[in-house]
Amino acid sequence: MKNIKVVLLVLCSILFLNSCSSDDDNDNNPVIPTESIKLEGKWIIKEINFKSNVKAWKSETFSDVMDVFGWAPYMFESASGVEFTNEDYTDSQTQKSGKVFKLITGSSYGGSGKVYWIWNQSEDGKVFEVVQFNSQMPPYDFSMSKTSSLEETTLDGKRVLIFTTTLVSIDQDRMDESSNPMTRPKVAATATFTLVETSGEIDTEVSPNLKLNGAAFKLPEQIDPTVVTKANLAGTAWMLKIGSKIYDPGFATQNPVLEFAKLITLYFEDESVLKFRYSFPMGIVSTKETTWQYDNTTYIISYAKGEGAMESSVMKFVWKASYQITDDVKSLVLELQEVINNAGQEAETKLDLSTVSADILKREFTSVSADDVSDNSTTVKKDNYTVFTK
C-alpha cells in the first residue's frame, strides 16, 4: 500500500509539473483566438483569388460594359480597398443594422457619403458578412456572405487579413437567357481576399491582383467600338449604304481617279483574303479576290485591284477605316486617302484626288452576312444607289 501511495504521489507531481510547463509555453507563444482579430480600419485589397463559379471570359475583349455587367471579377477589379468602420447604422427601408462598411473605388458611389453597406461579425469572431441594402444600387451587388477562414498575419510590419467569402456573380453559362443585364441568372462565386491594413488614403487608381484558382487571371480588355482592328474586321462582310453614289460611265472613257467609287461590297474572308464586288460598264457587278493589309496603329486599309493576270494595270486603294454605330446598326466607314496607279511598278503614280467631291471620298458600308455579298453576277440596283458617269 505504501508503495502504491508513493507511485501516485510521483505521478501527481509529474502531471503538475507538465501542467506548469504547458502554461509557461502558452505564455511564451500565445495563440491569438480568432475573435481577437480587429477588423476596424482601412484595408487595401491586395489580391482576390476566385475559386468557384468563375471561369475565363468568352473572349479577350469586349466593346460594351453591359457585356460583362454583374460578373464578379469585373465588379471587384474596380475596388481598391475597403473600410470597416465602428459606426452603427440601421437602414430605414430594410431595417437591417450593423456597422458601416465602405467600398473604396474610383466611382461616385465609393465616395458619395451615402451608406450602401453594413458589416456584422459573429460573436465567436469566426465569420463576418457584408450586406448591400439595395442589390441594384450600386449597379452591382457587392455583398459578401459566408465569410470565414479568417486569418491574420503580417507583411513588412503591416497587418494582413485573409478570408474566404461568397460573392454574387452572373452565371456565365446562362447569361444569354436574358437580354437585360440586370436580370441575368446569378450564381454564388467563392473567392479568397487578401487585405493589407493602411493608415493613409487608398489610391483608387490601383486595382487588386486577380487570380483564378491561384493562377494569374487577366480580364478581357474593353475596346472602343468605333476603332477597327484587323482581328475584328476579319470575317466581316459589308454592303455600300443605300443611297450612295456609284461610278458607272458605261463604255465611255473611264476616269481612273473615280475607280474607288465603283465599289459595292467588301468581304474580309480572313486576315489576308479580301473579296470585293464592284460595277462594270452597263451596271454589271463582278467579284474579285485580292489580299489586304491593315495597320492597327494608323487604321489604314489597303488592297490592290488587278493582281494576277491584271498585274500590268494594278491599282492600289488606301483607306482610313472606322466604325460608326447608330441605333445598334454598325457601319464601316472608309475615307479614301490615296489611289495609286500601276502600284509597285516603275510607272507608279499617286492620282490627284483634289477634283473629287468630298461626299464620295467617304464611303459608308452597312454590316451584312457573307451570303449577301456573294457573286451572283447581278446588275447594280439603281433603286438602291445613285449612278453617275463623271
Short mmCIF file of N, CA, C and O in Angstrom, two decimals, residues 43-123:
data_model
loop_
_atom_site.label_atom_id
_atom_site.label_comp_id
_atom_site.label_asym_id
_atom_site.label_seq_id
_atom_site.Cartn_x
_atom_site.Cartn_y
_atom_site.Cartn_z
N TRP A 43 -8.32 49.08 -45.35
CA TRP A 43 -7.56 47.97 -45.90
C TRP A 43 -7.45 48.11 -47.42
O TRP A 43 -8.43 48.40 -48.09
N ILE A 44 -6.26 47.88 -47.92
CA ILE A 44 -6.06 47.82 -49.38
C ILE A 44 -6.34 46.39 -49.83
O ILE A 44 -5.90 45.43 -49.19
N ILE A 45 -7.11 46.24 -50.91
CA ILE A 45 -7.35 44.90 -51.45
C ILE A 45 -6.14 44.51 -52.30
O ILE A 45 -5.98 45.00 -53.42
N LYS A 46 -5.31 43.66 -51.74
CA LYS A 46 -4.06 43.27 -52.41
C LYS A 46 -4.31 42.21 -53.48
O LYS A 46 -3.74 42.25 -54.57
N GLU A 47 -5.17 41.24 -53.17
CA GLU A 47 -5.39 40.13 -54.09
C GLU A 47 -6.78 39.54 -53.91
O GLU A 47 -7.31 39.50 -52.80
N ILE A 48 -7.36 39.07 -55.01
CA ILE A 48 -8.62 38.31 -54.98
C ILE A 48 -8.41 37.07 -55.82
O ILE A 48 -8.11 37.16 -57.01
N ASN A 49 -8.56 35.91 -55.20
CA ASN A 49 -8.38 34.63 -55.89
C ASN A 49 -9.74 33.94 -56.01
O ASN A 49 -10.30 33.47 -55.02
N PHE A 50 -10.29 33.92 -57.23
CA PHE A 50 -11.60 33.31 -57.46
C PHE A 50 -11.43 31.79 -57.55
O PHE A 50 -10.58 31.29 -58.27
N LYS A 51 -12.29 31.07 -56.80
CA LYS A 51 -12.10 29.63 -56.65
C LYS A 51 -13.22 28.79 -57.24
O LYS A 51 -13.01 27.62 -57.57
N SER A 52 -14.42 29.33 -57.34
CA SER A 52 -15.51 28.53 -57.89
C SER A 52 -16.53 29.43 -58.58
O SER A 52 -16.69 30.60 -58.23
N ASN A 53 -17.21 28.84 -59.58
CA ASN A 53 -18.26 29.51 -60.34
C ASN A 53 -17.78 30.76 -61.07
O ASN A 53 -18.57 31.67 -61.35
N VAL A 54 -16.50 30.80 -61.37
CA VAL A 54 -15.92 31.84 -62.23
C VAL A 54 -14.96 31.14 -63.18
O VAL A 54 -14.19 30.28 -62.75
N LYS A 55 -15.02 31.50 -64.44
CA LYS A 55 -14.07 30.96 -65.42
C LYS A 55 -13.66 32.09 -66.36
O LYS A 55 -14.21 33.20 -66.30
N ALA A 56 -12.69 31.80 -67.21
CA ALA A 56 -12.22 32.82 -68.14
C ALA A 56 -13.37 33.30 -69.01
O ALA A 56 -14.30 32.56 -69.32
N TRP A 57 -13.30 34.58 -69.40
CA TRP A 57 -14.36 35.16 -70.22
C TRP A 57 -14.33 34.55 -71.61
O TRP A 57 -13.33 33.95 -72.03
N LYS A 58 -15.43 34.68 -72.35
CA LYS A 58 -15.57 34.03 -73.66
C LYS A 58 -14.68 34.64 -74.74
O LYS A 58 -14.50 34.04 -75.80
N SER A 59 -14.14 35.81 -74.50
CA SER A 59 -13.25 36.44 -75.46
C SER A 59 -12.24 37.31 -74.72
O SER A 59 -12.37 37.54 -73.52
N GLU A 60 -11.24 37.78 -75.44
CA GLU A 60 -10.20 38.60 -74.83
C GLU A 60 -10.59 40.07 -74.77
O GLU A 60 -9.91 40.86 -74.12
N THR A 61 -11.65 40.45 -75.47
CA THR A 61 -12.08 41.84 -75.50
C THR A 61 -13.60 41.94 -75.36
O THR A 61 -14.32 40.97 -75.56
N PHE A 62 -14.07 43.11 -75.01
CA PHE A 62 -15.49 43.42 -75.05
C PHE A 62 -15.63 44.90 -75.41
O PHE A 62 -14.74 45.70 -75.15
N SER A 63 -16.73 45.25 -76.04
CA SER A 63 -16.91 46.62 -76.50
C SER A 63 -17.88 47.43 -75.65
O SER A 63 -17.86 48.65 -75.69
N ASP A 64 -18.72 46.75 -74.88
CA ASP A 64 -19.73 47.43 -74.07
C ASP A 64 -19.69 46.85 -72.66
O ASP A 64 -19.66 45.63 -72.49
N VAL A 65 -19.70 47.71 -71.64
CA VAL A 65 -19.65 47.24 -70.25
C VAL A 65 -20.85 46.36 -69.91
O VAL A 65 -20.80 45.57 -68.96
N MET A 66 -21.94 46.49 -70.68
CA MET A 66 -23.09 45.64 -70.44
C MET A 66 -22.77 44.18 -70.73
O MET A 66 -23.44 43.27 -70.23
N ASP A 67 -21.74 43.93 -71.54
CA ASP A 67 -21.34 42.56 -71.83
C ASP A 67 -20.87 41.84 -70.57
O ASP A 67 -21.13 40.65 -70.38
N VAL A 68 -20.14 42.54 -69.71
CA VAL A 68 -19.57 41.93 -68.50
C VAL A 68 -20.30 42.39 -67.25
O VAL A 68 -19.82 42.18 -66.13
N PHE A 69 -21.45 42.99 -67.41
CA PHE A 69 -22.20 43.54 -66.29
C PHE A 69 -22.56 42.43 -65.30
O PHE A 69 -23.13 41.40 -65.67
N GLY A 70 -22.22 42.65 -64.02
CA GLY A 70 -22.57 41.70 -62.98
C GLY A 70 -21.61 40.55 -62.82
O GLY A 70 -21.83 39.67 -61.96
N TRP A 71 -20.53 40.53 -63.59
CA TRP A 71 -19.52 39.47 -63.47
C TRP A 71 -18.57 39.85 -62.35
O TRP A 71 -17.93 40.90 -62.39
N ALA A 72 -18.45 39.00 -61.32
CA ALA A 72 -17.71 39.35 -60.11
C ALA A 72 -16.28 39.83 -60.36
O ALA A 72 -15.87 40.83 -59.77
N PRO A 73 -15.49 39.18 -61.20
CA PRO A 73 -14.13 39.70 -61.43
C PRO A 73 -14.11 41.12 -61.97
O PRO A 73 -13.28 41.94 -61.56
N TYR A 74 -15.01 41.42 -62.88
CA TYR A 74 -15.06 42.78 -63.42
C TYR A 74 -15.54 43.77 -62.36
O TYR A 74 -15.05 44.90 -62.28
N MET A 75 -16.50 43.35 -61.53
CA MET A 75 -17.01 44.22 -60.48
C MET A 75 -15.90 44.60 -59.50
O MET A 75 -15.68 45.77 -59.22
N PHE A 76 -15.22 43.58 -58.96
CA PHE A 76 -14.26 43.83 -57.89
C PHE A 76 -12.91 44.32 -58.39
O PHE A 76 -12.10 44.77 -57.59
N GLU A 77 -12.66 44.24 -59.70
CA GLU A 77 -11.42 44.78 -60.24
C GLU A 77 -11.35 46.28 -60.02
O GLU A 77 -10.27 46.86 -59.94
N SER A 78 -12.51 46.93 -59.90
CA SER A 78 -12.55 48.38 -59.69
C SER A 78 -12.46 48.76 -58.22
O SER A 78 -12.41 49.94 -57.88
N ALA A 79 -12.45 47.76 -57.32
CA ALA A 79 -12.41 48.03 -55.88
C ALA A 79 -10.97 48.06 -55.40
O ALA A 79 -10.27 47.05 -55.45
N SER A 80 -10.51 49.22 -54.94
CA SER A 80 -9.12 49.37 -54.50
C SER A 80 -8.94 49.02 -53.02
O SER A 80 -7.86 48.62 -52.59
N GLY A 81 -10.00 49.20 -52.24
CA GLY A 81 -9.88 48.93 -50.82
C GLY A 81 -11.23 48.94 -50.12
O GLY A 81 -12.27 49.17 -50.75
N VAL A 82 -11.20 48.68 -48.81
CA VAL A 82 -12.43 48.68 -48.01
C VAL A 82 -12.13 49.36 -46.67
O VAL A 82 -10.97 49.49 -46.27
N GLU A 83 -13.20 49.76 -46.01
CA GLU A 83 -13.06 50.30 -44.66
C GLU A 83 -14.15 49.71 -43.78
O GLU A 83 -15.34 49.83 -44.08
N PHE A 84 -13.73 49.06 -42.70
CA PHE A 84 -14.65 48.59 -41.66
C PHE A 84 -14.72 49.68 -40.60
O PHE A 84 -13.75 49.89 -39.87
N THR A 85 -15.83 50.38 -40.52
CA THR A 85 -15.95 51.43 -39.50
C THR A 85 -16.59 50.85 -38.25
O THR A 85 -17.12 49.74 -38.26
N ASN A 86 -16.56 51.60 -37.15
CA ASN A 86 -17.26 51.18 -35.92
C ASN A 86 -18.53 51.99 -35.71
O ASN A 86 -19.07 52.06 -34.62
N GLU A 87 -19.01 52.60 -36.82
CA GLU A 87 -20.22 53.44 -36.76
C GLU A 87 -21.46 52.58 -36.94
O GLU A 87 -21.64 51.91 -37.97
N ASP A 88 -22.35 52.57 -35.95
CA ASP A 88 -23.59 51.80 -36.03
C ASP A 88 -24.55 52.45 -37.01
O ASP A 88 -24.64 53.68 -37.12
N TYR A 89 -25.29 51.59 -37.73
CA TYR A 89 -26.22 52.12 -38.73
C TYR A 89 -27.37 51.13 -38.93
O TYR A 89 -27.17 49.91 -38.93
N THR A 90 -28.59 51.67 -39.09
CA THR A 90 -29.77 50.87 -39.40
C THR A 90 -30.42 51.44 -40.66
O THR A 90 -30.71 52.64 -40.72
N ASP A 91 -30.64 50.59 -41.64
CA ASP A 91 -31.26 51.03 -42.89
C ASP A 91 -32.75 51.23 -42.67
O ASP A 91 -33.44 50.33 -42.16
N SER A 92 -33.26 52.39 -43.06
CA SER A 92 -34.65 52.73 -42.79
C SER A 92 -35.64 51.88 -43.58
O SER A 92 -36.78 51.68 -43.15
N GLN A 93 -35.24 51.36 -44.74
CA GLN A 93 -36.17 50.59 -45.55
C GLN A 93 -36.15 49.10 -45.21
O GLN A 93 -37.19 48.47 -45.09
N THR A 94 -34.97 48.54 -45.07
CA THR A 94 -34.88 47.09 -44.80
C THR A 94 -34.80 46.78 -43.31
O THR A 94 -34.97 45.62 -42.93
N GLN A 95 -34.53 47.79 -42.49
CA GLN A 95 -34.36 47.64 -41.04
C GLN A 95 -33.16 46.78 -40.68
O GLN A 95 -33.02 46.35 -39.53
N LYS A 96 -32.28 46.53 -41.63
CA LYS A 96 -31.06 45.78 -41.34
C LYS A 96 -30.06 46.72 -40.69
O LYS A 96 -29.92 47.88 -41.09
N SER A 97 -29.37 46.21 -39.69
CA SER A 97 -28.45 47.06 -38.94
C SER A 97 -27.10 46.39 -38.79
O SER A 97 -26.96 45.17 -38.86
N GLY A 98 -26.11 47.22 -38.57
CA GLY A 98 -24.75 46.75 -38.39
C GLY A 98 -23.83 47.96 -38.33
O GLY A 98 -24.27 49.08 -38.07
N LYS A 99 -22.57 47.73 -38.61
CA LYS A 99 -21.61 48.84 -38.66
C LYS A 99 -21.36 49.21 -40.12
O LYS A 99 -21.37 48.35 -41.00
N VAL A 100 -21.13 50.47 -40.37
CA VAL A 100 -20.98 50.97 -41.74
C VAL A 100 -19.74 50.37 -42.40
O VAL A 100 -18.65 50.36 -41.82
N PHE A 101 -19.95 49.86 -43.61
CA PHE A 101 -18.86 49.31 -44.42
C PHE A 101 -18.72 50.19 -45.66
O PHE A 101 -19.72 50.60 -46.26
N LYS A 102 -17.48 50.48 -46.03
CA LYS A 102 -17.24 51.32 -47.20
C LYS A 102 -16.37 50.57 -48.21
O LYS A 102 -15.37 49.95 -47.85
N LEU A 103 -16.78 50.64 -49.47
CA LEU A 103 -16.00 50.08 -50.56
C LEU A 103 -15.33 51.24 -51.28
O LEU A 103 -15.99 52.18 -51.71
N ILE A 104 -14.01 51.20 -51.38
CA ILE A 104 -13.26 52.32 -51.95
C ILE A 104 -13.00 52.05 -53.43
O ILE A 104 -12.27 51.13 -53.79
N THR A 105 -13.63 52.83 -54.30
CA THR A 105 -13.46 52.70 -55.74
C THR A 105 -13.32 54.09 -56.34
O THR A 105 -13.46 55.10 -55.66
N GLY A 106 -13.06 54.11 -57.64
CA GLY A 106 -12.98 55.40 -58.33
C GLY A 106 -14.34 55.92 -58.74
O GLY A 106 -14.45 57.02 -59.27
N SER A 107 -15.39 55.13 -58.50
CA SER A 107 -16.75 55.52 -58.88
C SER A 107 -17.37 56.41 -57.82
O SER A 107 -16.94 56.43 -56.67
N SER A 108 -18.42 57.09 -58.21
CA SER A 108 -19.06 58.06 -57.32
C SER A 108 -19.65 57.39 -56.08
O SER A 108 -19.64 57.94 -54.99
N TYR A 109 -20.19 56.16 -56.23
CA TYR A 109 -20.82 55.53 -55.08
C TYR A 109 -19.80 55.14 -54.02
O TYR A 109 -20.15 54.87 -52.88
N GLY A 110 -18.51 55.07 -54.42
CA GLY A 110 -17.49 54.73 -53.45
C GLY A 110 -17.20 55.85 -52.47
O GLY A 110 -16.78 55.61 -51.34
N GLY A 111 -17.43 57.08 -52.89
CA GLY A 111 -17.11 58.20 -52.02
C GLY A 111 -18.22 59.22 -51.91
O GLY A 111 -17.97 60.39 -51.63
N SER A 112 -19.45 58.79 -52.13
CA SER A 112 -20.57 59.74 -52.13
C SER A 112 -21.02 60.11 -50.72
O SER A 112 -21.74 61.09 -50.54
N GLY A 113 -20.61 59.34 -49.72
CA GLY A 113 -21.05 59.60 -48.36
C GLY A 113 -22.32 58.86 -48.00
O GLY A 113 -22.67 58.75 -46.82
N LYS A 114 -23.01 58.32 -48.98
CA LYS A 114 -24.24 57.56 -48.71
C LYS A 114 -23.87 56.17 -48.24
O LYS A 114 -22.89 55.58 -48.70
N VAL A 115 -24.66 55.62 -47.33
CA VAL A 115 -24.39 54.28 -46.80
C VAL A 115 -25.07 53.24 -47.68
O VAL A 115 -26.30 53.23 -47.81
N TYR A 116 -24.28 52.37 -48.28
CA TYR A 116 -24.80 51.29 -49.12
C TYR A 116 -24.64 49.92 -48.46
O TYR A 116 -25.36 49.00 -48.80
N TRP A 117 -23.68 49.83 -47.51
CA TRP A 117 -23.37 48.52 -46.94
C TRP A 117 -23.19 48.62 -45.41
O TRP A 117 -22.81 49.66 -44.89
N ILE A 118 -23.44 47.49 -44.77
CA ILE A 118 -23.11 47.33 -43.36
C ILE A 118 -22.33 46.02 -43.21
O ILE A 118 -22.37 45.16 -44.09
N TRP A 119 -21.62 45.89 -42.10
CA TRP A 119 -20.95 44.63 -41.80
C TRP A 119 -21.24 44.20 -40.38
O TRP A 119 -21.46 45.02 -39.49
N ASN A 120 -21.29 42.90 -40.19
CA ASN A 120 -21.50 42.32 -38.87
C ASN A 120 -20.57 41.13 -38.70
O ASN A 120 -20.27 40.42 -39.67
N GLN A 121 -20.12 40.94 -37.47
CA GLN A 121 -19.23 39.83 -37.16
C GLN A 121 -19.89 38.95 -36.11
O GLN A 121 -20.56 39.45 -35.19
N SER A 122 -19.72 37.63 -36.24
CA SER A 122 -20.32 36.71 -35.27
C SER A 122 -19.65 36.87 -33.92
O SER A 122 -18.54 37.39 -33.80
N GLU A 123 -20.35 36.40 -32.86
CA GLU A 123 -19.83 36.56 -31.51
C GLU A 123 -18.50 35.83 -31.31
O GLU A 123 -17.63 36.30 -30.58
#
